[in-house]
Coordinates of C-alpha atoms in Angstrom, one line a residue:
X1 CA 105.4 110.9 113.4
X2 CA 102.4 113.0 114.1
X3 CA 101.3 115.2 111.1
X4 CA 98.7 116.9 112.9
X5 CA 99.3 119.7 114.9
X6 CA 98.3 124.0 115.1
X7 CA 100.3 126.6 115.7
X8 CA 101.9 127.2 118.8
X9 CA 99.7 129.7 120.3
X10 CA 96.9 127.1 120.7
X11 CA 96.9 125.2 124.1
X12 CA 95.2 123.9 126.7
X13 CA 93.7 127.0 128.9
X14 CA 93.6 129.4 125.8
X15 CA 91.5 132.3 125.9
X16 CA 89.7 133.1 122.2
X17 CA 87.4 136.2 122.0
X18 CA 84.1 135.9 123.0
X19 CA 81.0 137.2 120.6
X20 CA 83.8 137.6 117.7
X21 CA 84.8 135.0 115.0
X22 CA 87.9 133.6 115.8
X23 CA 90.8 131.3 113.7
X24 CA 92.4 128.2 114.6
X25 CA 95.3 127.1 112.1
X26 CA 98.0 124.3 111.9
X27 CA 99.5 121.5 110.3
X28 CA 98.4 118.2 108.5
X29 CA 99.0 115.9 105.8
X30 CA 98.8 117.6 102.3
X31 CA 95.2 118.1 101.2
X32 CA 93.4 116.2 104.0
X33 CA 90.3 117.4 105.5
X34 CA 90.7 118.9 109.0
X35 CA 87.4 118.5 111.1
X36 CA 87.3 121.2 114.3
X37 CA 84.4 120.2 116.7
X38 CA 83.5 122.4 119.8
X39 CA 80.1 122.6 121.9
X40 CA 77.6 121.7 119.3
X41 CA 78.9 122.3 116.0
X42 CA 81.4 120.4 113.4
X43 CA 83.9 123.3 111.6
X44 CA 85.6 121.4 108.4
X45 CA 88.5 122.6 106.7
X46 CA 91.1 121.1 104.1
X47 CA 94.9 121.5 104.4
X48 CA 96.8 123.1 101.5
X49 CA 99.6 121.4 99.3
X50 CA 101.9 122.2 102.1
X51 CA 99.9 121.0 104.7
X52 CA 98.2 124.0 106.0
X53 CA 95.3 124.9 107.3
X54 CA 93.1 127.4 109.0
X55 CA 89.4 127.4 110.2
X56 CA 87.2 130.1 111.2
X57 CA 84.9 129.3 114.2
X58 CA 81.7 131.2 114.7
X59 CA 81.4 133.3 117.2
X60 CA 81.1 131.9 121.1
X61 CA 78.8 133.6 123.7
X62 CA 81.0 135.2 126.4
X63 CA 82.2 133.3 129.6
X64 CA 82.0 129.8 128.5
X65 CA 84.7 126.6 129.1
X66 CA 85.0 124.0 126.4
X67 CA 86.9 121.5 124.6
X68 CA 88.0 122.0 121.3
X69 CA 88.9 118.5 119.3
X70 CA 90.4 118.3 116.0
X71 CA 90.8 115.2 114.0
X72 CA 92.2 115.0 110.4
X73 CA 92.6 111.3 109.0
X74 CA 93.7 108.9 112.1
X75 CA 95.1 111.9 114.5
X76 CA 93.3 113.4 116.9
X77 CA 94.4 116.6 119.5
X78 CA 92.2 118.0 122.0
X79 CA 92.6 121.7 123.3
X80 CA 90.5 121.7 126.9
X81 CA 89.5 124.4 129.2
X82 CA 89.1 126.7 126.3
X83 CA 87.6 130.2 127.8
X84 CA 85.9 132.9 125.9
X85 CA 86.2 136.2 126.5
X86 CA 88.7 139.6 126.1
X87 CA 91.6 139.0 124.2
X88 CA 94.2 142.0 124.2
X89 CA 97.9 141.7 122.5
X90 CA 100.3 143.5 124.1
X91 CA 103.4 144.4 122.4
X92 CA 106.2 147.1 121.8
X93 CA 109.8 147.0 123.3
X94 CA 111.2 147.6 126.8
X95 CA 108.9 149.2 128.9
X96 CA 106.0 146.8 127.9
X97 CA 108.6 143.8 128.2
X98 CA 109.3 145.3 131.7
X99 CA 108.5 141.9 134.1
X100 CA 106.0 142.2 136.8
X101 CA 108.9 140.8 139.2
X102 CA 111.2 143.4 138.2
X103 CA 107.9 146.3 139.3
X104 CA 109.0 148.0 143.0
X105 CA 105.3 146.8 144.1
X106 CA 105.5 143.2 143.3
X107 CA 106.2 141.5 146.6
X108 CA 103.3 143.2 148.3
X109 CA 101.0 142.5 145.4
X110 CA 101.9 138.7 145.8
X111 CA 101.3 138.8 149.4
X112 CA 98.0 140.5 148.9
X113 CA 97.2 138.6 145.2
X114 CA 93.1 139.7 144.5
X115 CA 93.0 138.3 140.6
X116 CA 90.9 136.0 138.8
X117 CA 90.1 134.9 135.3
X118 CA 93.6 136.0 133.5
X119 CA 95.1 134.1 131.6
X120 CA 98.3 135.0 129.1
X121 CA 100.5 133.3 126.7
X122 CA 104.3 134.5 126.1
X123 CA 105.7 134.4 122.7
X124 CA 108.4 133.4 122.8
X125 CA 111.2 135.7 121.7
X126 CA 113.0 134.2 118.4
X127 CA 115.7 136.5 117.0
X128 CA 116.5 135.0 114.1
X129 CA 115.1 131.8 111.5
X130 CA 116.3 130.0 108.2
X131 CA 115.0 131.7 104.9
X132 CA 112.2 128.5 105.3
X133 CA 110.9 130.0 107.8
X134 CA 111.4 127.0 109.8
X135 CA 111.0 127.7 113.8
X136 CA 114.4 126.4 115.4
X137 CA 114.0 122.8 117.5
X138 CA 115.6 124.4 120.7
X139 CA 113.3 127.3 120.6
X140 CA 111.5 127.3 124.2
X141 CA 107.6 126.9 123.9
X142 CA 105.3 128.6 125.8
X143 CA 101.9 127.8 127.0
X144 CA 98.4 129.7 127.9
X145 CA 98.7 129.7 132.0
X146 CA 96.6 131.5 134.4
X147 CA 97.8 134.7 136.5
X148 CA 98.3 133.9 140.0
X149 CA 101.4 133.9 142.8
X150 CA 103.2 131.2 140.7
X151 CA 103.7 132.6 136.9
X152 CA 103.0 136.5 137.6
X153 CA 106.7 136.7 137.8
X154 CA 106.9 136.3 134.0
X155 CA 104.0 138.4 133.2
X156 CA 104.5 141.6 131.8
X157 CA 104.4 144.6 134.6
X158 CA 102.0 146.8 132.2
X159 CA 99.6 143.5 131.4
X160 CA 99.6 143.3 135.2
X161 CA 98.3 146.6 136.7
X162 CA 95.8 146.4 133.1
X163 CA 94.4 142.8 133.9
X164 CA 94.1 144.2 138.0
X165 CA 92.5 147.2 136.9
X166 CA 90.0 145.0 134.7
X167 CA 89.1 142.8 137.4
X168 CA 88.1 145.6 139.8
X169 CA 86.0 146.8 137.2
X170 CA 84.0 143.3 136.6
X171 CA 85.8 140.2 138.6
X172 CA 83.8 137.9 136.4
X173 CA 85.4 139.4 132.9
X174 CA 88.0 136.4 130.9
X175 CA 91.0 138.2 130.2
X176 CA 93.1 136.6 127.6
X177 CA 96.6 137.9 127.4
X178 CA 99.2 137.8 124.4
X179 CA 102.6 139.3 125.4
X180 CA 104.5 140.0 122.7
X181 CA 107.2 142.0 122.6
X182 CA 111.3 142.5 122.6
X183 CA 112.8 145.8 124.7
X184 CA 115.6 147.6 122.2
X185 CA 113.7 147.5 119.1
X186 CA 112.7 150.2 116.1
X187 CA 109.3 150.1 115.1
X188 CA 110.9 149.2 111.6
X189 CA 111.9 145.6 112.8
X190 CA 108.1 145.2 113.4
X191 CA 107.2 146.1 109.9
X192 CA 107.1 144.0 106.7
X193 CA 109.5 145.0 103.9
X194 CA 106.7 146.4 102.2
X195 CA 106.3 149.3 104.4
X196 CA 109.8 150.6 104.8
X197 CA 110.4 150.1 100.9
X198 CA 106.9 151.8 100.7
X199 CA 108.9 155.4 101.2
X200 CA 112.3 157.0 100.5
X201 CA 113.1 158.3 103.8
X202 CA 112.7 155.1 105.1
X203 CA 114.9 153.4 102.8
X204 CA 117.3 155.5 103.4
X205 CA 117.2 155.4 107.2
X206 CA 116.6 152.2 108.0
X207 CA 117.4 149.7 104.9
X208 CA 120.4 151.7 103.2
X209 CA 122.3 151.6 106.7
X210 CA 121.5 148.1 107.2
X211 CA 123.1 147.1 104.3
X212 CA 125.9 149.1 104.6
X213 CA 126.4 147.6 107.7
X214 CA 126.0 144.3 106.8
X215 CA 127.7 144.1 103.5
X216 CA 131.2 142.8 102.8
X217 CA 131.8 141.5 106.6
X218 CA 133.7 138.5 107.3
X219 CA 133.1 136.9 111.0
X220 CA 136.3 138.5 112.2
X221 CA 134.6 142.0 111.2
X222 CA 132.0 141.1 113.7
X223 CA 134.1 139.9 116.1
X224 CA 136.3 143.0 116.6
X225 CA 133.2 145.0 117.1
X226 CA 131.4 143.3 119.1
X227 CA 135.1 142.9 121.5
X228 CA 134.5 146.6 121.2
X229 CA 131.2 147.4 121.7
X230 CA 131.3 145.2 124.7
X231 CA 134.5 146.4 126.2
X232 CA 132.2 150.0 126.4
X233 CA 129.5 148.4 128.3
X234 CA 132.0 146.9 130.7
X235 CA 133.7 150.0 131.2
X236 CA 130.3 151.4 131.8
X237 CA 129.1 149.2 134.7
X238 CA 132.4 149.4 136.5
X239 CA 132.2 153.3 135.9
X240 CA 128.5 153.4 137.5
X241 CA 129.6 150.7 139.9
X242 CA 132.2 153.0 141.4
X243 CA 129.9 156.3 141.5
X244 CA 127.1 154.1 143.5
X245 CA 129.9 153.1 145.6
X246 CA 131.0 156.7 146.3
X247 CA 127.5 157.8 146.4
X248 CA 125.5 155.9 148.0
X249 CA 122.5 157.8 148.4
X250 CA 122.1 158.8 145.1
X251 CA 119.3 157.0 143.2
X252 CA 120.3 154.6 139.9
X253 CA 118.5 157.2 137.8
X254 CA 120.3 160.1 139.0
X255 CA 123.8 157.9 138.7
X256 CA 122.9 157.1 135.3
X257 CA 122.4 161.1 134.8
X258 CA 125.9 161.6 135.8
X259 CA 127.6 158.7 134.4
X260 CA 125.7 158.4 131.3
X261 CA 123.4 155.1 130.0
X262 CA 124.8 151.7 128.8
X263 CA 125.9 151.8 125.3
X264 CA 123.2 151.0 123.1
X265 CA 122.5 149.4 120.3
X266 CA 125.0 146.9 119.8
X267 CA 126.7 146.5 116.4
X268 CA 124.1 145.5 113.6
X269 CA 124.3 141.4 112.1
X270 CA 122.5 140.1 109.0
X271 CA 120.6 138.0 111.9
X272 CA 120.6 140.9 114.5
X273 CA 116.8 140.5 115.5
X274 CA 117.5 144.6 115.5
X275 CA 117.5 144.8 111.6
X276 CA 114.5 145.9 109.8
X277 CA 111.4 143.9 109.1
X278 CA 113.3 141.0 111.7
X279 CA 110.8 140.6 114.2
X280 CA 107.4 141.0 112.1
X281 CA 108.6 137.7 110.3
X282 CA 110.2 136.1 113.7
X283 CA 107.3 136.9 116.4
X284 CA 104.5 138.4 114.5
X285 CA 104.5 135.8 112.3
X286 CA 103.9 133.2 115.1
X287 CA 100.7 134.5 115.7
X288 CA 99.1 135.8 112.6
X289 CA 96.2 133.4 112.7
X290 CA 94.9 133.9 116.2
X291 CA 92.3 136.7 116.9
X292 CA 92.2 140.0 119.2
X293 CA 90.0 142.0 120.0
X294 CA 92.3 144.9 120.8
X295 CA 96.3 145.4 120.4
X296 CA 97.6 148.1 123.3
X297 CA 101.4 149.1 121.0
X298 CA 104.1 150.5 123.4
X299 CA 107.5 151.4 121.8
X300 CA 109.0 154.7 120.1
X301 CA 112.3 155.1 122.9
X302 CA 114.0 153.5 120.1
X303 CA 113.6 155.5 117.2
X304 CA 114.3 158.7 119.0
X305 CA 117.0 158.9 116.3
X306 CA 114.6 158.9 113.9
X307 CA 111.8 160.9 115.8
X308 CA 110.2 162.7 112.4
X309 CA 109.6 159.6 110.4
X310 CA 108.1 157.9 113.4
X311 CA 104.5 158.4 112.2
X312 CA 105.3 156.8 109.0
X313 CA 106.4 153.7 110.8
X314 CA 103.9 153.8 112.9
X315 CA 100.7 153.9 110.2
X316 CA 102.6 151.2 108.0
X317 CA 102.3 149.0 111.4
X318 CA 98.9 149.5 111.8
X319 CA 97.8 149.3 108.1
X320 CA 100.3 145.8 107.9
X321 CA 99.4 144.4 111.1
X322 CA 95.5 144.5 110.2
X323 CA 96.2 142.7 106.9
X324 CA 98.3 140.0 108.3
X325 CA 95.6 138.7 111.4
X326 CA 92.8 139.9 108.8
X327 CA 91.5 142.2 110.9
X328 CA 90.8 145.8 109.2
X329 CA 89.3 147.7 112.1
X330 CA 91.1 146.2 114.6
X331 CA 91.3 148.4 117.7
X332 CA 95.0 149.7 118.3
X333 CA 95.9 151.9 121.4
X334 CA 98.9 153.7 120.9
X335 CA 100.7 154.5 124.2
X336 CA 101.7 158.3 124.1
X337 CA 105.6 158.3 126.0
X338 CA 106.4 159.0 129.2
X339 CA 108.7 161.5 130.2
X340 CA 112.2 161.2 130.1
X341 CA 115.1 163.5 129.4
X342 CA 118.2 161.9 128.2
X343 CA 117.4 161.8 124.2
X344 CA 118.3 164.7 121.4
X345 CA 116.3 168.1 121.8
X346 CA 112.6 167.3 121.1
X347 CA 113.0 163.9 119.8
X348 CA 110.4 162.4 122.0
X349 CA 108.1 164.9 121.8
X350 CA 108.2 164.8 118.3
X351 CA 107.4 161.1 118.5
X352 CA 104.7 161.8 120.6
X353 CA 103.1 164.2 117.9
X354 CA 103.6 161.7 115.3
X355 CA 101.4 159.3 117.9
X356 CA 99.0 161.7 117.9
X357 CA 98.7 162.7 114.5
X358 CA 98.2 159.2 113.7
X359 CA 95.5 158.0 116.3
X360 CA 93.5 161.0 114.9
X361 CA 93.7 160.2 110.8
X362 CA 93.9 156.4 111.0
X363 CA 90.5 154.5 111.8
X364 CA 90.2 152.8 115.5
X365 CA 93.1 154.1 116.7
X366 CA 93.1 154.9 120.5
X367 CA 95.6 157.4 122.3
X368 CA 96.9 156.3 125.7
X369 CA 98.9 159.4 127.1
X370 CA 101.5 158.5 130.1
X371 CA 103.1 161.8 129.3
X372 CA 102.3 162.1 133.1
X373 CA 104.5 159.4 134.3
X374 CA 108.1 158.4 133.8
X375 CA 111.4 158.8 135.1
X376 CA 113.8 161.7 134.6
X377 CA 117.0 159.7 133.6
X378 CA 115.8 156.4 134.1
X379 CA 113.8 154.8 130.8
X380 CA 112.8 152.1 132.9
X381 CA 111.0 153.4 135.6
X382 CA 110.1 150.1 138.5
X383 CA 106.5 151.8 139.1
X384 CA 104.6 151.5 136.3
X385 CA 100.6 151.4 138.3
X386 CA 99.5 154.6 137.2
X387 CA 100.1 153.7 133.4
X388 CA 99.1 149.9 133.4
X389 CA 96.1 151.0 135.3
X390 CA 95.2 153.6 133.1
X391 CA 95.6 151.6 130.2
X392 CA 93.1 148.9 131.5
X393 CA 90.6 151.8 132.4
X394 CA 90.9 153.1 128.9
X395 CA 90.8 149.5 127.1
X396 CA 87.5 148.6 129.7
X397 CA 85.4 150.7 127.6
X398 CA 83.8 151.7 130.7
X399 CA 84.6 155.3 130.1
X400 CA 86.7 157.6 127.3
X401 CA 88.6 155.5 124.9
X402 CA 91.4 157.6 125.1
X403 CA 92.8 160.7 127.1
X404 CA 92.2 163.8 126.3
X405 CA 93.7 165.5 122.9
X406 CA 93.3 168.9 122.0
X407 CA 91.1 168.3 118.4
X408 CA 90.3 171.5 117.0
X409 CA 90.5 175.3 117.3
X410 CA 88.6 178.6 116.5
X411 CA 90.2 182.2 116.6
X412 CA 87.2 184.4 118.5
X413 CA 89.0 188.3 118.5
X414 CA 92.4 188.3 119.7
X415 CA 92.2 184.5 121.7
X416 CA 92.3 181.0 120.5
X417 CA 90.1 178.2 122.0
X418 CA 91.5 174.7 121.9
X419 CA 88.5 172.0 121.8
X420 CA 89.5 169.0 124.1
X421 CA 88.0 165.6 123.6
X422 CA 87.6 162.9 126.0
X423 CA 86.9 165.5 129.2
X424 CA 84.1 166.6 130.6
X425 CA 85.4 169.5 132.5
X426 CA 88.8 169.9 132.4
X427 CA 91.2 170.3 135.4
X428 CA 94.8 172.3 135.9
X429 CA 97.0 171.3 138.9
X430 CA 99.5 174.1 138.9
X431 CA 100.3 177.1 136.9
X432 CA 99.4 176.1 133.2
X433 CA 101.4 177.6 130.0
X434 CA 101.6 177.2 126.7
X435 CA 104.7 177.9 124.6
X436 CA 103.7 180.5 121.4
X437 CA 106.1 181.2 118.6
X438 CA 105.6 184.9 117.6
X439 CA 107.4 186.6 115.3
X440 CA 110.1 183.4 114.6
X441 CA 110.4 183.3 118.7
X442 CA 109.3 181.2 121.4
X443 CA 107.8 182.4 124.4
X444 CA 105.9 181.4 127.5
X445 CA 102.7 182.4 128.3
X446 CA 100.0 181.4 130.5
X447 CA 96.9 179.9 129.3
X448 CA 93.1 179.3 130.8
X449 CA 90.7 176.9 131.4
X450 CA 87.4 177.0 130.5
X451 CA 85.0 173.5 130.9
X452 CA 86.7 171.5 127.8
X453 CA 88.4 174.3 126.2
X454 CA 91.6 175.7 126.2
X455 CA 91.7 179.6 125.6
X456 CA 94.8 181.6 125.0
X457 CA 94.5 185.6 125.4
X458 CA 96.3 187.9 122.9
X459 CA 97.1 185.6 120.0
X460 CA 98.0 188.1 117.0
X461 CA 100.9 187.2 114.9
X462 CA 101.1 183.5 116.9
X463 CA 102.0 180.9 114.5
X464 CA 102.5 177.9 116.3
X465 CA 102.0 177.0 119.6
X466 CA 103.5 174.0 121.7
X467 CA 101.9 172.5 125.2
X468 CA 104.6 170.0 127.1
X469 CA 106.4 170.1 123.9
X470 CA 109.9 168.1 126.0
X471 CA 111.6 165.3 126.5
X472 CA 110.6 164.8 130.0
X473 CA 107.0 166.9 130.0
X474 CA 105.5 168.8 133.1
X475 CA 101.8 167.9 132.7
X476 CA 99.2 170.5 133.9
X477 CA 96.1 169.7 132.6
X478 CA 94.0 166.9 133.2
X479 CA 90.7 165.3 132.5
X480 CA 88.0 164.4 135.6
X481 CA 89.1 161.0 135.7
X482 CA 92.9 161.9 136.2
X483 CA 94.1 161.1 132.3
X484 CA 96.5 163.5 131.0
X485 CA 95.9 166.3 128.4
X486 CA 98.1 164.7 125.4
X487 CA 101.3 167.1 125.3
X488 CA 101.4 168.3 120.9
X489 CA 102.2 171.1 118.8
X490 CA 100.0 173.0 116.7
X491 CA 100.2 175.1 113.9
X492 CA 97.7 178.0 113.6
X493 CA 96.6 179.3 110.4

């Protein structure tokens, strides 16, 4: 039986980041010494009492190939075509999950494939393990491959149009690639216990109704409501079935406007890998040890039940995820929602504030606004270029590291400026307003541009004021390189 081994995410055609210390970890017999060799140097370690281990490398000049060999006792493993370079972690629900195969582009890209040097790794989605912690024996591995005509079908669509848009930028960059991700999910299943026991309001929406839930159930309990939850989604599909029948020239999103979206979520299981903290242990977890050098986080559509606690979530993530991989300043780049109407009044806007509000009080924390793009009643739109693109432009570091948000503001007389960042002159397509509460009402009223400023005429007895403040935004302002002023609300003192 072999005793030495690392964790999954290590394999042949791995891509570690390149002029950053990096972390390779595993198993081996209790207390023996682990020796790491690579290039010209000799990295010793010793395993713990349980037989772990972890070894921190050095950092590696960029765009080299090697061989990594680790020996402990008897047992040797190699690791070969080991590539250094950028190494981004992708991750969120749905819309990051979205597969390139699924994207309305993808047989055209194939047939007119122009990528090289991208390579990404697919963890694999586990729902559920024993309170060891033990990773099941029929859970599917995955393995480091490169992106061409024959895996792109299981890449991510996001990860695609970002790893194209790098490679137009320098063909000769290593992209490594971490997808890891599960569509349907609350930000609090990504979260340690820590964080949501950190707060009341997040005890009491998210752990209080997952025990209550959970608690006193026999099997049978579970079984009547999933027979019924599941009888809704059948009547669903046959329901939509029949208007796309009758209607045959009506798109799925506007069908879905009419007949309504499939019953969501499903009923809540102590090993529902929707319950709280369930996927920081389940996927997280499996690769705590490796080493980014950015993490692009795409989710929120799920907690738009929960849209004013959002940025609590959303720091505890951040703040958790950078202890776990060890990482305090990690880069994150929080990806600002696209539009989309069918949710409660204002609850993805108000998740969109809470995304901006954090990226501008938590350290190296990057807004990516998409406000721009999206689908009016489908949350899954099939054309995702313009925001995977985007996101690789902004991730480059070859320009802003971020679209433009509205930072600051001054009262000059009777008009407010709003200071923009990230623009150097800014553009409007379309007639551009602003929504102004005045005297405990809202109204509409248009606004100007001025370079990177924002002024508003007449603003006596204003108190707040509100720019794409929607579900399902109309962006009018824009930076010179086509990114999206970052819709938010503003209070004015």
């Amino acid at each position: 039986m072999t005793s030495l081994k690392v964790d999954d995410i290590y394999t042949d055609k791995m891509v570690v980041p390149a002029n950053k210390a990096f972390t390779i970890a595993g198993q081996a017999v209790a207390k023996a010494r682990v020796d790491i060799e690579l290039i010209d140097r000799l990295v010793s370690t010793q395993a713990d009492a349980t037989g772990a281990w972890v070894a921190e490398i050095a950092p590696l000049p960029e765009k080299i190939t090697t061989t990594i060999t680790i020996k402990s006792l008897e047992e040797t493993l190699t690791l070969k075509e080991v590539r250094t370079g950028t190494v981004l972690l992708l991750t969120g629900q749905s819309n990051i999950e979205f597969k390139f195969r699924d994207d309305s582009e993808y047989q055209d890209q194939i047939d007119h494939l122009d990528l090289q040097n991208v390579y990404f790794y697919n963890v694999p989605q586990l729902e559920y393990r024993n309170q060891e912690h033990v990773l099941p024996n029929d859970l599917k591995k995955s393995n480091w491959q490169i992106a061409d005509e024959k895996t792109l079908w299981e890449m991510s669509d996001i990860g695609y149009w970002m790893a194209k848009r790098l490679h137009e930028l320098d063909s000769t960059m290593i992209v490594g690639i971490i997808d890891c991700y599960k569509g349907g999910t609350s930000a609090s299943s990504w979260v340690p216990k820590e964080v949501l026991q950190s707060d009341p309001e997040l005890i009491n929406r998210y752990i209080k109704p997952f025990k209550k839930a959970t608690t006193g159930k026999t099997k049978v309990d579970y079984d009547r409501e999933f027979k019924s939850y599941n009888a809704l989604v059948e009547k669903h599909n046959t329901d939509l079935a029949k208007f796309m029948k009758e209607n045959p020239k009506v798109s799925l999103s506007d069908a879905k406007g009419t007949v309504g979206h499939t019953p969501w979520p499903p009923p809540m299981t102590p090993t529902s890998y929707l319950r709280p903290n369930g996927l920081y242990h389940t996927m997280i977890e499996q690769v705590q040890h490796f080493t980014f050098d950015k993490v692009i986080w795409y989710q929120g559509e799920n907690d738009a039940d929960n849209p004013d606690v959002y940025g609590k979530l959303l720091r505890g993530l951040i703040l958790s995820w950078r202890k776990l991989f060890n990482d305090r300043a990690l880069p994150f780049y929080i990806v600002q929602l696209p539009g989309y109407f069918d949710e409660p009044k204002d609850a993805w806007p108000t998740i969109r504030q809470n995304q901006l509000q954090v990226s501008q009080t938590v350290n190296d924390v990057h807004l990516i606004s998409i406000a721009d793009t999206g689908e009016t009643h489908n949350i899954h739109p099939t054309h995702k270029r313009i925001a995977g693109t985007r996101i690789g432009t902004i991730v480059s570091g070859v320009s802003y590291d971020g679209t433009p948000v509205v930072y600051r503001y001054e009262i000059v007389g009777k008009k407010l400026i709003l200071f923009v960042a990230k623009v150097s002159a800014l553009i409007g397509r379309g007639k551009i307003e602003f929504m102004l509460e005045r005297d405990g009402k809202w109204v509409s009223q248009e606004v100007q541009i001025v370079g990177s400023t924002i002024v508003i005429n007449q603003i006596q007895n204003v108190k707040k004021i509100r720019y794409e403040f929607k579900n399902d935004p109309n962006c009018t302002i824009f930076n010179e390189i086509g990114a999206p002023l970052a819709p938010f609300e503003m209070e004015i003192g």
